[in-house]
Amino acid sequence: MRRGTRAAARDQLRDLLPVRERVQGPEHPYTLTIRHTLARWTGRAGDAVGARDQLRDLLPVRERVLGAEHPDTLTVRHDLARWTGEAGDAIAARDQLRDLLPSRERVLGAAHPHTADTRRQLAYWRKQAQRKEGLITMLRARIWGSG
């Protein structure tokens, strides 16, 4: 999908959100779904930081309204980890996915496709975090000298 189409989807959801909030309320599950979908399209349109921030703001509301282990709440946690990584923090993304995986296994089962996706994402962000940690170690050695 082209970035322009992604931005159009994001913009349509942004326009729909205040209507949904007015008609159904800011914490109605459908309103929360619009917020989640808006965050995804924000990221897909190229704004990883915006997506991460929207999901970070949505998570406590989802936890309060649906519960910490509701499948929709777990999906917000998964997407928050992904966009955290895409925004440049591979270590936090890895840690968030590592913390999420046991909940997904318990709630959805080890063989569920969403659980498998969390495992795949965790493997990816582990590799990215290792690269970042290796670079940090190398830079520290160069700055502070290691021989």
Coordinates of C-alpha atoms in Angstrom, one line a residue:
M1 CA 0.0 0.0 0.0
R2 CA 1.3 3.4 -0.9
R3 CA 2.2 5.9 1.9
G4 CA -0.4 8.4 0.6
T5 CA -3.1 5.8 1.0
R6 CA -1.8 5.0 4.5
A7 CA -1.9 8.7 5.4
A8 CA -5.5 8.9 4.0
A9 CA -6.6 6.0 6.2
R10 CA -4.9 7.6 9.2
D11 CA -6.6 10.9 8.4
Q12 CA -10.1 9.3 8.0
L13 CA -9.7 7.5 11.4
R14 CA -8.5 10.8 13.0
D15 CA -11.7 12.4 11.7
L16 CA -13.9 9.5 12.9
L17 CA -12.5 9.4 16.4
P18 CA -14.2 12.5 17.8
V19 CA -17.5 11.4 16.4
R20 CA -17.1 8.0 18.0
E21 CA -16.1 9.6 21.3
R22 CA -19.2 11.9 21.2
V23 CA -21.7 9.2 20.2
Q24 CA -20.4 6.2 22.2
G25 CA -18.1 7.8 24.8
P26 CA -14.3 7.9 25.1
E27 CA -14.0 4.5 26.8
H28 CA -16.5 2.5 24.7
P29 CA -14.7 -0.6 23.3
Y30 CA -15.5 0.6 19.7
T31 CA -13.9 4.0 20.4
L32 CA -10.9 2.2 21.8
T33 CA -10.7 0.1 18.7
I34 CA -10.7 3.3 16.6
R35 CA -7.9 4.6 18.7
H36 CA -5.9 1.4 18.3
T37 CA -6.4 1.3 14.5
L38 CA -5.5 5.0 14.2
A39 CA -2.2 4.3 16.0
R40 CA -1.5 1.5 13.6
W41 CA -2.1 3.6 10.5
T42 CA -0.1 6.5 12.0
G43 CA 2.8 4.1 12.2
R44 CA 2.2 2.7 8.7
A45 CA 2.0 6.2 7.4
G46 CA 5.6 6.7 8.6
D47 CA 5.2 8.2 12.1
A48 CA 6.6 5.5 14.4
V49 CA 6.9 7.9 17.3
G50 CA 3.3 9.0 17.0
A51 CA 2.1 5.4 16.8
R52 CA 4.1 4.5 19.9
D53 CA 2.8 7.5 21.8
Q54 CA -0.8 6.8 20.9
L55 CA -0.5 3.2 22.0
R56 CA 1.3 4.2 25.2
D57 CA -1.7 6.5 26.0
L58 CA -4.2 3.8 25.0
L59 CA -2.8 0.9 27.0
P60 CA -3.9 2.1 30.5
V61 CA -7.4 2.7 29.2
R62 CA -7.6 -0.7 27.7
E63 CA -6.3 -2.3 30.9
R64 CA -8.9 -0.4 33.0
V65 CA -11.9 -1.0 30.6
L66 CA -11.2 -4.6 29.4
G67 CA -8.6 -5.9 31.9
A68 CA -4.9 -6.4 31.7
E69 CA -5.1 -9.9 30.0
H70 CA -8.0 -9.3 27.6
P71 CA -6.9 -10.3 24.1
D72 CA -7.4 -6.7 22.8
T73 CA -5.2 -5.3 25.6
L74 CA -2.5 -7.9 24.8
T75 CA -2.7 -6.7 21.1
V76 CA -2.1 -3.1 22.2
R77 CA 0.9 -4.3 24.2
H78 CA 2.2 -6.1 21.2
D79 CA 1.8 -3.2 18.9
L80 CA 3.3 -0.8 21.4
A81 CA 6.4 -3.0 21.5
R82 CA 6.6 -3.0 17.7
W83 CA 6.3 0.7 17.3
T84 CA 8.6 1.3 20.3
G85 CA 11.2 -0.6 18.3
E86 CA 10.4 1.1 15.0
A87 CA 10.8 4.4 16.9
G88 CA 14.4 3.5 17.7
D89 CA 14.3 1.7 21.0
A90 CA 15.1 -2.0 20.2
I91 CA 16.0 -2.8 23.7
A92 CA 12.6 -1.6 25.1
A93 CA 10.8 -3.4 22.3
R94 CA 12.6 -6.6 23.2
D95 CA 11.8 -6.2 26.9
Q96 CA 8.2 -5.4 26.3
L97 CA 7.7 -8.5 24.0
R98 CA 9.6 -10.7 26.5
D99 CA 7.2 -9.6 29.2
L100 CA 4.2 -10.0 26.9
L101 CA 4.9 -13.5 25.7
P102 CA 3.9 -15.4 28.9
S103 CA 0.5 -13.6 29.0
R104 CA -0.2 -14.4 25.3
E105 CA 0.7 -18.0 25.9
R106 CA -1.5 -18.2 29.0
V107 CA -4.5 -16.4 27.5
L108 CA -4.4 -17.4 23.9
G109 CA -2.4 -20.6 24.0
A110 CA 1.1 -21.4 22.8
A111 CA 0.0 -22.3 19.2
H112 CA -2.3 -19.3 18.6
P113 CA -1.2 -17.2 15.6
H114 CA -0.9 -14.0 17.8
T115 CA 1.3 -15.8 20.2
A116 CA 3.5 -17.0 17.3
D117 CA 3.6 -13.5 16.0
T118 CA 4.8 -12.2 19.4
R119 CA 7.6 -14.9 19.3
R120 CA 8.6 -13.8 15.8
Q121 CA 8.7 -10.2 16.8
L122 CA 10.6 -11.0 20.0
A123 CA 13.3 -12.9 18.0
Y124 CA 13.6 -9.9 15.6
W125 CA 13.9 -7.3 18.3
R126 CA 16.3 -9.5 20.3
K127 CA 18.6 -9.4 17.3
Q128 CA 18.2 -5.7 16.9
A129 CA 18.8 -5.1 20.6
Q130 CA 22.0 -7.3 20.5
R131 CA 23.3 -5.2 17.6
K132 CA 22.6 -2.0 19.6
E133 CA 24.1 -3.4 22.8
G134 CA 27.2 -4.5 20.8
L135 CA 27.6 -1.0 19.3
I136 CA 27.3 0.6 22.8
T137 CA 30.0 -1.7 24.1
M138 CA 32.3 -0.9 21.2
L139 CA 31.8 2.8 21.6
R140 CA 32.4 2.7 25.3
A141 CA 35.6 0.8 24.7
R142 CA 36.8 3.4 22.2
I143 CA 35.8 6.3 24.4
W144 CA 37.2 5.1 27.6
G145 CA 39.9 3.0 26.1
S146 CA 40.5 -0.7 26.3
G147 CA 44.0 -1.0 25.2

